[in-house]
Coordinates of N, CA and C and ligand atoms in Angstrom, one line a residue:
M68 N 79.7 -132.9 150.3 CA 78.9 -133.8 150.2 C 79.6 -134.6 151.1
L69 N 80.8 -135.0 150.3 CA 81.3 -136.0 151.2 C 81.1 -135.9 152.8
L70 N 81.4 -134.1 153.2 CA 81.4 -134.2 154.5 C 80.3 -134.1 155.6
V71 N 79.0 -134.2 154.7 CA 77.8 -134.2 154.8 C 77.6 -135.8 155.2
I72 N 77.7 -136.7 154.4 CA 78.0 -137.9 154.6 C 78.3 -138.8 155.8
L73 N 79.9 -138.1 155.9 CA 80.8 -137.9 157.2 C 79.9 -138.0 158.2
C74 N 79.3 -136.8 158.6 CA 79.2 -136.5 159.8 C 77.9 -137.1 160.0
V75 N 76.8 -137.4 159.1 CA 76.0 -138.3 159.4 C 75.7 -139.5 159.6
T76 N 76.8 -140.3 159.2 CA 76.9 -141.5 159.4 C 77.8 -141.7 160.4
V77 N 78.9 -140.9 160.3 CA 80.2 -141.7 161.6 C 79.9 -140.9 163.1
L78 N 79.5 -139.5 163.0 CA 79.3 -138.9 164.3 C 78.6 -139.8 165.4
P79 N 77.4 -139.9 164.6 CA 76.3 -141.2 165.9 C 76.7 -142.4 166.4
F80 N 78.1 -142.7 165.5 CA 79.1 -143.4 166.2 C 80.1 -143.0 167.2
A81 N 80.1 -141.9 166.8 CA 81.5 -141.4 167.3 C 80.8 -141.2 168.9
F82 N 79.6 -140.4 168.9 CA 79.0 -140.4 170.5 C 78.3 -141.2 171.2
A83 N 78.1 -142.5 170.4 CA 77.3 -143.5 170.6 C 77.2 -143.5 172.2
S84 N 78.6 -144.1 173.0 CA 78.7 -144.4 174.2 C 78.0 -143.4 175.2
I85 N 78.8 -141.9 175.0 CA 78.4 -141.0 175.6 C 76.6 -140.4 175.7
N86 N 76.3 -140.9 174.4 CA 74.8 -140.6 174.3 C 73.7 -141.6 175.1
T87 N 74.1 -142.6 175.2 CA 73.5 -143.4 175.4 C 73.7 -143.5 177.2
T88 N 74.1 -142.8 177.8 CA 74.6 -143.2 179.0 C 73.4 -142.5 179.7
C89 N 72.6 -142.9 180.9 CA 71.6 -142.5 181.3 C 72.0 -141.1 182.5
L90 N 72.9 -140.9 182.7 CA 73.8 -139.3 183.5 C 73.6 -138.9 182.2
P91 N 73.0 -137.1 183.3 CA 72.7 -136.1 182.8 C 74.1 -135.5 182.5
S92 N 74.0 -134.8 181.3 CA 75.7 -134.6 180.9 C 76.0 -133.8 182.0
K93 N 75.7 -132.8 183.1 CA 76.0 -132.2 184.4 C 76.7 -133.1 184.8
E94 N 76.7 -134.4 185.3 CA 77.6 -135.2 185.8 C 78.5 -135.6 185.1
V95 N 78.2 -136.0 183.5 CA 79.6 -136.9 183.2 C 80.5 -135.6 182.8
D96 N 80.1 -134.4 182.9 CA 81.3 -133.3 182.6 C 82.1 -133.8 184.3
A97 N 81.3 -133.5 185.4 CA 81.8 -133.1 186.6 C 82.5 -134.7 187.1
L98 N 82.3 -135.9 186.1 CA 83.1 -137.0 186.3 C 84.3 -136.5 185.7
R99 N 84.3 -136.3 184.5 CA 85.7 -135.2 183.8 C 86.6 -134.7 184.9
E100 N 86.1 -133.5 185.1 CA 87.4 -133.1 186.6 C 87.1 -133.9 187.1
I101 N 86.4 -134.6 187.9 CA 86.5 -135.3 189.6 C 87.8 -136.4 188.8
G102 N 87.6 -136.8 187.3 CA 88.6 -138.1 187.0 C 90.0 -137.3 187.2
R103 N 90.4 -136.0 185.8 CA 91.6 -135.3 185.7 C 92.0 -134.7 187.3
K104 N 91.1 -134.2 188.4 CA 91.8 -133.6 189.4 C 92.1 -135.1 190.4
L105 N 91.8 -136.2 190.3 CA 92.5 -137.0 191.0 C 93.1 -137.8 190.6
G106 N 93.4 -137.9 189.3 CA 94.6 -138.8 188.1 C 93.9 -140.3 188.2
K107 N 92.9 -139.9 187.8 CA 92.2 -140.9 187.5 C 92.0 -141.3 186.2
D108 N 92.2 -142.4 185.3 CA 91.9 -142.3 184.1 C 90.8 -142.8 183.7
W109 N 89.8 -142.4 183.9 CA 88.3 -142.9 183.7 C 88.2 -142.8 182.4
D110 N 87.8 -144.1 181.0 CA 87.4 -143.5 179.9 C 85.7 -143.7 179.3
F111 N 86.0 -142.3 179.1 CA 84.7 -141.7 178.8 C 83.8 -142.1 177.2
E112 N 85.0 -142.9 176.7 CA 84.5 -143.7 175.2 C 83.3 -144.8 176.0
R113 N 83.1 -145.0 177.1 CA 82.2 -146.5 177.7 C 81.7 -145.5 178.4
D114 N 80.3 -146.1 178.7 CA 79.1 -145.3 180.0 C 79.6 -145.8 181.4
P115 N 79.9 -144.6 182.2 CA 80.4 -144.6 183.6 C 79.5 -145.8 184.2
C116 N 77.9 -145.9 183.9 CA 77.1 -146.9 184.3 C 77.1 -148.1 184.5
R117 N 77.5 -148.0 182.9 CA 77.3 -149.9 182.5 C 78.7 -150.4 182.4
D118 N 79.6 -149.5 181.7 CA 80.9 -149.9 181.2 C 82.0 -149.9 182.0
W119 N 82.2 -149.5 182.8 CA 83.5 -148.9 183.7 C 83.4 -150.0 184.5
E120 N 84.7 -150.6 185.1 CA 85.4 -151.7 185.5 C 84.6 -151.6 186.8
I121 N 84.1 -152.5 187.6 CA 83.8 -152.7 189.0 C 84.5 -154.0 189.2
S122 N 85.7 -153.4 190.0 CA 86.4 -154.7 190.9 C 87.2 -154.3 192.2
S123 N 86.9 -155.2 192.8 CA 87.1 -155.5 194.2 C 88.9 -156.5 194.8
I124 N 89.8 -155.8 194.7 CA 90.9 -157.0 194.1 C 92.2 -156.4 195.7
G125 N 92.0 -157.5 196.8 CA 92.6 -156.9 198.1 C 92.2 -155.8 198.6
E126 N 93.1 -154.3 198.7 CA 92.9 -153.5 199.5 C 92.3 -152.2 197.9
R127 N 92.4 -152.5 196.5 CA 92.4 -151.9 195.8 C 90.9 -152.3 195.3
E128 N 90.0 -151.1 195.3 CA 88.7 -151.3 195.0 C 88.3 -150.3 193.4
N129 N 87.4 -150.3 192.6 CA 87.2 -149.7 191.8 C 85.8 -149.9 191.1
N130 N 85.0 -149.0 192.0 CA 83.4 -148.9 191.7 C 82.7 -147.3 191.4
V131 N 82.2 -146.9 190.6 CA 81.1 -146.2 190.2 C 80.2 -146.7 190.4
T132 N 79.2 -146.4 191.1 CA 77.3 -146.5 191.6 C 76.1 -145.7 191.0
C133 N 75.3 -145.9 189.8 CA 74.5 -145.1 189.4 C 73.3 -145.5 190.1
I134 N 72.2 -144.9 190.0 CA 70.9 -145.4 190.3 C 70.2 -144.5 189.6
A135 N 69.2 -145.6 188.8 CA 67.7 -144.8 188.5 C 67.3 -143.8 189.0
E136 N 66.4 -143.3 188.9 CA 65.1 -142.1 189.1 C 64.3 -143.3 188.9
P137 N 63.4 -143.7 189.9 CA 61.8 -144.1 190.0 C 61.2 -143.8 188.7
N138 N 60.9 -144.9 187.8 CA 60.3 -145.2 186.5 C 60.6 -143.5 185.3
S139 N 61.6 -143.7 185.4 CA 62.7 -142.6 184.4 C 63.8 -143.1 183.8
T140 N 64.4 -142.6 182.8 CA 65.4 -142.8 182.3 C 66.8 -142.2 182.6
I141 N 66.5 -141.7 183.8 CA 67.7 -141.0 183.9 C 68.1 -141.5 185.1
C142 N 69.7 -141.6 185.3 CA 70.0 -141.8 186.5 C 71.3 -141.2 187.0
H143 N 71.9 -141.3 188.2 CA 72.6 -140.3 188.9 C 73.6 -141.0 189.7
V144 N 74.8 -140.3 189.5 CA 76.0 -140.9 190.8 C 75.8 -141.5 192.2
V145 N 75.7 -142.3 192.8 CA 74.9 -142.0 194.1 C 76.8 -142.7 194.6
S146 N 77.5 -143.5 193.9 CA 78.8 -143.6 195.1 C 79.9 -144.1 194.2
I147 N 81.0 -143.4 194.7 CA 82.3 -143.7 194.1 C 83.4 -143.7 195.0
N148 N 83.8 -145.6 194.5 CA 85.3 -145.9 195.6 C 86.2 -146.4 194.9
L149 N 87.0 -146.0 195.3 CA 88.3 -146.0 194.6 C 89.7 -146.0 195.4
Q150 N 89.4 -147.1 196.5 CA 90.2 -147.0 197.2 C 91.5 -148.1 196.9
G151 N 93.0 -147.9 197.2 CA 94.1 -148.8 197.1 C 94.3 -148.3 196.1
Q152 N 94.5 -147.2 195.1 CA 94.8 -147.1 193.5 C 95.8 -146.3 193.8
S153 N 96.2 -146.0 194.7 CA 98.0 -145.0 194.7 C 97.2 -143.6 193.8
L154 N 96.2 -143.2 194.0 CA 96.1 -142.1 192.9 C 96.7 -140.8 193.4
P155 N 97.7 -139.8 192.1 CA 98.0 -139.0 192.9 C 97.9 -137.6 192.9
G156 N 96.2 -137.3 192.5 CA 96.0 -135.7 192.4 C 95.7 -135.2 193.9
I157 N 94.6 -134.4 194.0 CA 93.9 -134.0 194.8 C 92.2 -133.8 194.9
L158 N 92.2 -133.2 195.7 CA 90.2 -133.5 196.5 C 89.7 -132.7 195.1
P159 N 88.9 -133.5 194.5 CA 88.3 -132.3 193.4 C 87.4 -131.1 194.6
P160 N 86.7 -130.2 194.1 CA 85.8 -129.7 195.0 C 84.5 -129.8 193.8
E161 N 84.7 -130.4 192.4 CA 83.3 -130.4 191.6 C 82.6 -131.8 192.2
L162 N 83.2 -132.4 193.3 CA 82.0 -133.6 193.6 C 80.7 -132.3 194.2
V163 N 80.9 -131.8 194.6 CA 79.8 -131.0 194.3 C 79.0 -130.8 193.2
N164 N 79.2 -130.9 192.4 CA 78.2 -131.4 190.7 C 77.9 -132.9 191.0
L165 N 78.1 -133.3 192.0 CA 77.2 -134.9 191.6 C 76.2 -134.7 192.4
P166 N 75.0 -133.9 192.6 CA 74.3 -134.0 193.6 C 73.6 -135.4 194.4
Y167 N 73.5 -136.7 194.2 CA 73.2 -137.6 194.3 C 74.5 -138.3 195.8
L168 N 75.3 -138.3 195.0 CA 76.3 -138.9 195.4 C 76.0 -139.3 196.9
Q169 N 76.2 -140.4 198.1 CA 76.3 -140.7 198.9 C 77.6 -141.3 200.0
N170 N 77.9 -141.8 198.6 CA 79.4 -142.7 199.5 C 80.5 -142.6 198.5
L171 N 81.5 -141.7 199.3 CA 82.7 -141.4 198.5 C 84.0 -142.4 199.5
E172 N 84.6 -142.7 198.9 CA 85.9 -143.9 199.5 C 87.3 -143.5 198.6
L173 N 88.1 -143.0 199.3 CA 89.5 -142.9 198.6 C 90.3 -143.1 199.3
N174 N 90.1 -143.6 200.3 CA 91.1 -144.4 201.1 C 92.4 -145.0 200.7
R175 N 93.5 -144.8 200.8 CA 94.9 -145.3 200.5 C 95.2 -145.1 199.0
N176 N 95.4 -143.7 198.8 CA 95.7 -143.4 198.1 C 97.2 -142.4 198.1
R177 N 97.3 -141.6 197.1 CA 98.2 -140.8 197.4 C 97.9 -139.3 197.0
L178 N 96.6 -138.9 197.4 CA 95.8 -137.4 197.2 C 96.8 -136.8 198.1
S179 N 97.0 -135.8 198.1 CA 97.6 -134.3 198.5 C 96.7 -133.1 198.6
G180 N 96.9 -132.2 199.3 CA 96.6 -131.2 199.4 C 95.0 -130.9 200.1
T181 N 94.2 -130.1 200.5 CA 93.1 -129.9 201.3 C 91.5 -130.5 201.0
I182 N 91.1 -130.6 202.2 CA 89.4 -130.9 201.7 C 89.0 -129.4 201.4
P183 N 88.2 -129.6 200.0 CA 87.8 -128.2 200.0 C 86.4 -127.8 200.6
P184 N 86.8 -126.6 200.7 CA 85.7 -126.3 202.2 C 84.4 -126.3 200.8
A185 N 84.2 -126.2 199.5 CA 83.2 -126.3 198.8 C 82.3 -127.5 198.9
W186 N 83.0 -128.5 199.8 CA 81.9 -130.1 200.1 C 81.0 -130.0 200.7
G187 N 81.0 -128.6 201.8 CA 80.3 -128.2 202.7 C 78.9 -128.3 201.6
F188 N 78.6 -128.1 200.2 CA 77.7 -128.1 199.9 C 77.0 -129.4 199.0
M189 N 77.6 -130.5 199.4 CA 77.1 -131.7 198.8 C 76.0 -132.1 200.1
E190 N 75.0 -132.3 198.9 CA 73.7 -132.6 199.2 C 73.3 -133.9 200.2
R191 N 73.9 -134.7 199.5 CA 73.2 -136.1 199.9 C 74.4 -136.8 200.7
I192 N 75.7 -136.5 200.4 CA 76.7 -137.3 200.8 C 76.5 -137.6 202.4
V193 N 77.3 -138.8 202.8 CA 76.4 -139.7 204.1 C 77.6 -140.3 204.7
N194 N 78.6 -140.6 203.6 CA 80.6 -141.0 203.9 C 81.2 -140.6 203.5
I195 N 82.4 -140.4 203.8 CA 83.5 -139.8 203.2 C 84.8 -140.4 203.9
A196 N 85.3 -141.2 203.2 CA 86.4 -142.0 203.3 C 87.6 -141.4 202.9
L197 N 88.7 -140.8 203.6 CA 90.0 -140.0 203.3 C 91.2 -140.6 203.7
L198 N 91.1 -142.1 204.4 CA 92.3 -142.3 205.4 C 93.4 -142.7 204.7
A199 N 94.9 -142.4 205.2 CA 95.7 -142.9 204.7 C 96.0 -142.1 203.7
N200 N 96.2 -141.5 203.1 CA 96.0 -140.2 201.7 C 97.2 -139.4 202.7
R201 N 98.1 -138.2 201.6 CA 99.0 -137.3 202.0 C 97.8 -135.4 201.8
L202 N 97.2 -135.8 202.7 CA 96.0 -134.4 202.9 C 97.2 -133.8 204.1
N203 N 96.8 -132.8 203.7 CA 97.1 -131.5 204.9 C 96.3 -130.6 205.2
G204 N 96.8 -129.3 205.8 CA 95.8 -128.3 206.7 C 94.7 -129.2 207.1
S205 N 93.4 -128.2 207.6 CA 92.7 -128.6 208.4 C 91.0 -129.0 208.5
I206 N 90.1 -129.4 208.6 CA 88.6 -130.1 208.3 C 87.9 -128.8 208.1
P207 N 87.6 -128.3 207.1 CA 87.1 -127.2 207.1 C 85.9 -127.0 207.4
Q208 N 85.5 -125.3 208.2 CA 84.0 -125.4 209.3 C 83.4 -125.7 207.9
E209 N 82.8 -125.6 206.9 CA 81.6 -125.6 205.4 C 81.3 -127.2 206.1
L210 N 82.1 -127.9 206.0 CA 81.3 -129.3 206.2 C 80.8 -129.6 207.3
G211 N 80.6 -128.7 208.4 CA 79.3 -128.6 209.4 C 78.0 -128.7 208.6
N212 N 77.9 -128.2 207.5 CA 76.5 -128.0 206.8 C 75.9 -128.5 206.4
I213 N 76.8 -129.7 206.2 CA 76.2 -131.3 205.8 C 75.4 -131.9 206.7
R214 N 74.0 -132.1 206.6 CA 73.4 -132.8 207.2 C 72.9 -134.3 207.2
T215 N 73.5 -134.7 206.4 CA 73.1 -136.1 205.9 C 74.7 -136.9 206.8
L216 N 75.4 -136.2 206.9 CA 76.7 -136.9 206.9 C 76.9 -137.3 208.2
K217 N 77.5 -139.0 207.8 CA 77.5 -140.4 209.0 C 78.7 -140.1 209.2
S218 N 79.6 -139.7 208.6 CA 80.9 -141.1 208.8 C 82.2 -139.8 208.0
L219 N 83.1 -139.6 208.6 CA 83.8 -138.6 208.2 C 85.3 -139.4 209.0
S220 N 86.5 -140.0 207.6 CA 87.3 -140.6 208.7 C 88.7 -139.9 207.5
V221 N 89.2 -139.4 208.6 CA 90.7 -138.5 207.8 C 91.9 -139.0 208.6
E222 N 91.9 -140.3 208.9 CA 93.2 -140.5 209.8 C 94.3 -140.6 208.7
D223 N 95.7 -140.9 209.6 CA 96.7 -141.0 208.8 C 96.6 -140.0 207.5
N224 N 96.8 -138.7 208.1 CA 97.0 -138.0 206.8 C 98.2 -137.5 207.5
M225 N 98.2 -135.9 207.0 CA 99.1 -134.9 207.4 C 98.3 -133.3 208.2
M226 N 97.2 -133.6 208.3 CA 96.4 -132.8 208.7 C 96.7 -132.4 209.9
Y227 N 96.0 -131.3 210.6 CA 96.5 -130.0 211.9 C 95.4 -129.1 212.4
G228 N 95.2 -129.1 212.9 CA 94.1 -128.3 213.6 C 93.1 -128.4 214.3
A229 N 92.5 -127.7 215.3 CA 90.9 -128.5 215.8 C 90.3 -128.8 214.6
I230 N 89.2 -130.0 215.5 CA 88.5 -130.0 214.9 C 87.2 -128.7 214.7
P231 N 86.7 -128.2 213.5 CA 86.0 -126.8 214.0 C 84.5 -126.8 214.6
H232 N 83.8 -125.9 215.8 CA 83.3 -126.2 216.4 C 81.7 -126.7 215.4
E233 N 81.7 -126.0 214.0 CA 80.7 -126.3 213.3 C 81.0 -127.9 213.1
L234 N 81.2 -128.7 213.1 CA 80.7 -130.2 213.1 C 80.3 -130.5 214.2
G235 N 79.8 -129.9 215.2 CA 79.0 -130.0 216.3 C 77.4 -130.0 215.9
N236 N 77.2 -129.5 214.6 CA 76.2 -129.6 214.2 C 75.6 -130.2 213.1
L237 N 75.9 -131.3 213.2 CA 76.6 -132.2 212.4 C 75.3 -133.4 213.4
T238 N 73.9 -133.2 213.1 CA 72.9 -133.6 214.1 C 72.9 -135.4 213.7
S239 N 73.7 -135.7 212.0 CA 73.1 -137.2 211.6 C 74.7 -138.3 211.7
I240 N 76.0 -137.5 212.6 CA 76.9 -137.5 212.6 C 77.3 -139.2 213.6
E241 N 77.9 -140.5 212.8 CA 78.0 -141.2 213.9 C 79.4 -141.6 214.0
R242 N 80.4 -141.4 213.1 CA 81.5 -141.8 213.2 C 82.9 -140.5 212.7
L243 N 83.8 -140.2 213.6 CA 84.3 -139.0 213.0 C 85.9 -139.7 213.3
Ligands
NAG179 C1 79.8 -151.0 194.2 O1 79.5 -150.6 195.0 C2 77.9 -150.3 195.7 C3 77.7 -149.1 196.3 O2 78.3 -149.1 197.4 C4 77.8 -151.8 196.3 O3 76.4 -152.1 196.4 C5 78.3 -153.1 195.7 O4 78.2 -153.8 196.2 C6 80.0 -152.5 194.9 N1 80.6 -153.6 194.0 C7 81.2 -154.2 194.3 C8 82.2 -155.4 193.4 O5 82.2 -153.9 195.1
NAG180 C1 55.8 -146.0 188.8 O1 55.3 -146.3 187.7 C2 54.1 -148.0 188.4 C3 54.1 -149.1 187.0 O2 53.3 -147.6 185.7 C4 53.1 -147.0 189.7 O3 52.2 -148.2 189.8 C5 54.0 -147.0 190.5 O4 53.2 -145.7 191.2 C6 55.5 -145.5 189.8 N1 56.3 -144.8 190.9 C7 56.4 -143.7 190.7 C8 57.6 -143.6 191.8 O5 56.3 -142.6 190.2
NAG181 C1 100.2 -128.7 201.8 O1 100.4 -129.7 201.0 C2 100.8 -128.7 199.7 C3 101.8 -129.6 199.0 O2 101.3 -131.3 198.5 C4 101.9 -127.6 199.7 O3 102.1 -126.7 198.6 C5 100.8 -126.4 200.6 O4 101.3 -125.7 201.0 C6 100.6 -127.5 202.0 N1 99.4 -126.5 202.5 C7 99.8 -126.7 204.4 C8 98.3 -126.0 204.9 O5 100.3 -127.3 204.8
NAG182 C1 76.4 -124.0 213.7 O1 77.7 -124.1 215.3 C2 78.0 -122.9 215.2 C3 79.6 -123.0 216.4 O2 79.0 -124.3 217.1 C4 76.5 -122.0 215.9 O3 77.6 -120.9 216.1 C5 75.8 -122.2 214.8 O4 74.6 -121.3 215.0 C6 75.3 -123.7 214.1 N1 75.1 -123.1 213.0 C7 73.3 -124.1 212.8 C8 72.6 -123.9 211.6 O5 73.0 -124.7 213.2
NAG183 C1 74.7 -136.1 177.2 C2 76.1 -136.3 175.9 O1 77.0 -136.8 176.0 N1 75.7 -135.8 174.9 C3 76.2 -135.4 173.6 C4 75.8 -136.2 172.9 O2 76.0 -135.9 170.8 C5 76.2 -134.9 171.1 C6 76.8 -134.8 169.4 O3 76.0 -135.6 168.4 C7 76.9 -133.9 171.8 O4 76.2 -132.5 171.2 C8 76.3 -134.4 173.3 O5 77.1 -133.2 174.1

C-alpha cells in the first residue's frame, strides 16, 4: 500500500521535467548519447529546450535551440553550439537521430577521432563547424549525400587525405 502511494505521488514529480519537454523522447535519448560521447555534462533533470543554460562568454558558447512545429506542442532540436568548452570526447554518430538539426558548432574543443560516416544521413544540416579540435582521419565521402550542407569547416585539426570527389555533389555548398 505504502509503495503504491509512493509511486503515485513521487514518480510523477521525479519525471516531471522530462515529461513536460516538447521534444519527442527519441530526440531526448539522442541528446543523452550525444552528451555522453562529446563529454558534455548536460542535466537531463531539466528541460533541454527551456532550462539548459544559454550563454556566450568570450569564445565559450553554450546554446541548444529547439523550434516548435507550427500549431503543435511538439518541437525539435535545430541548433547545438558548444564552442570553446574543451570537450574531451568524440564526434557522436547519434547526431543523425536529431533529424531537424541545421546548425552544429563544436569549434575549439578537444574532440578526437574521426568524422562519423553516418553524418552523411543528416537530413537538414546546413552548417558543420569543427575548427580547432584534435580530429584525425579524412573527410568521409558520405558527407557528399547531404544536399542541405552549405558550410563545413575542419581547419586546424590533424586530418589528412584528399577531399573526396563526392563532395562535388554538394549543390548547396558555399564554404569548405
Ligand atoms: C542560440 O542559438 C540560436 C540558433 O542559432 C540563435 O538564434 C540565438 O541567438 C543563440 N543565442 C545566444 C545567446 O547565443
Ligand atoms: C495554425 O493555426 C492558425 C489558427 O488556427 C491557422 O490560421 C494556420 O493556418 C495554422 N497553420 C498551419 C501551418 O497549420
Ligand atoms: C586517430 O586518433 C586516435 C586517438 O585519438 C587513434 O587511436 C587512431 O588510430 C587515429 N586514427 C587515424 C586514422 O589516424
Ligand atoms: C556523386 O559524385 C560521384 C563522384 O563524383 C558520382 O560518381 C556520383 O554519380 C554522384 N552521385 C550523385 C547522387 O550525384
Ligand atoms: C518523454 C519522456 O521522457 N517521457 C517519460 C515520462 O515519464 C514516464 C514515467 O512516468 C516515462 O516512462 C516516460 O519515458
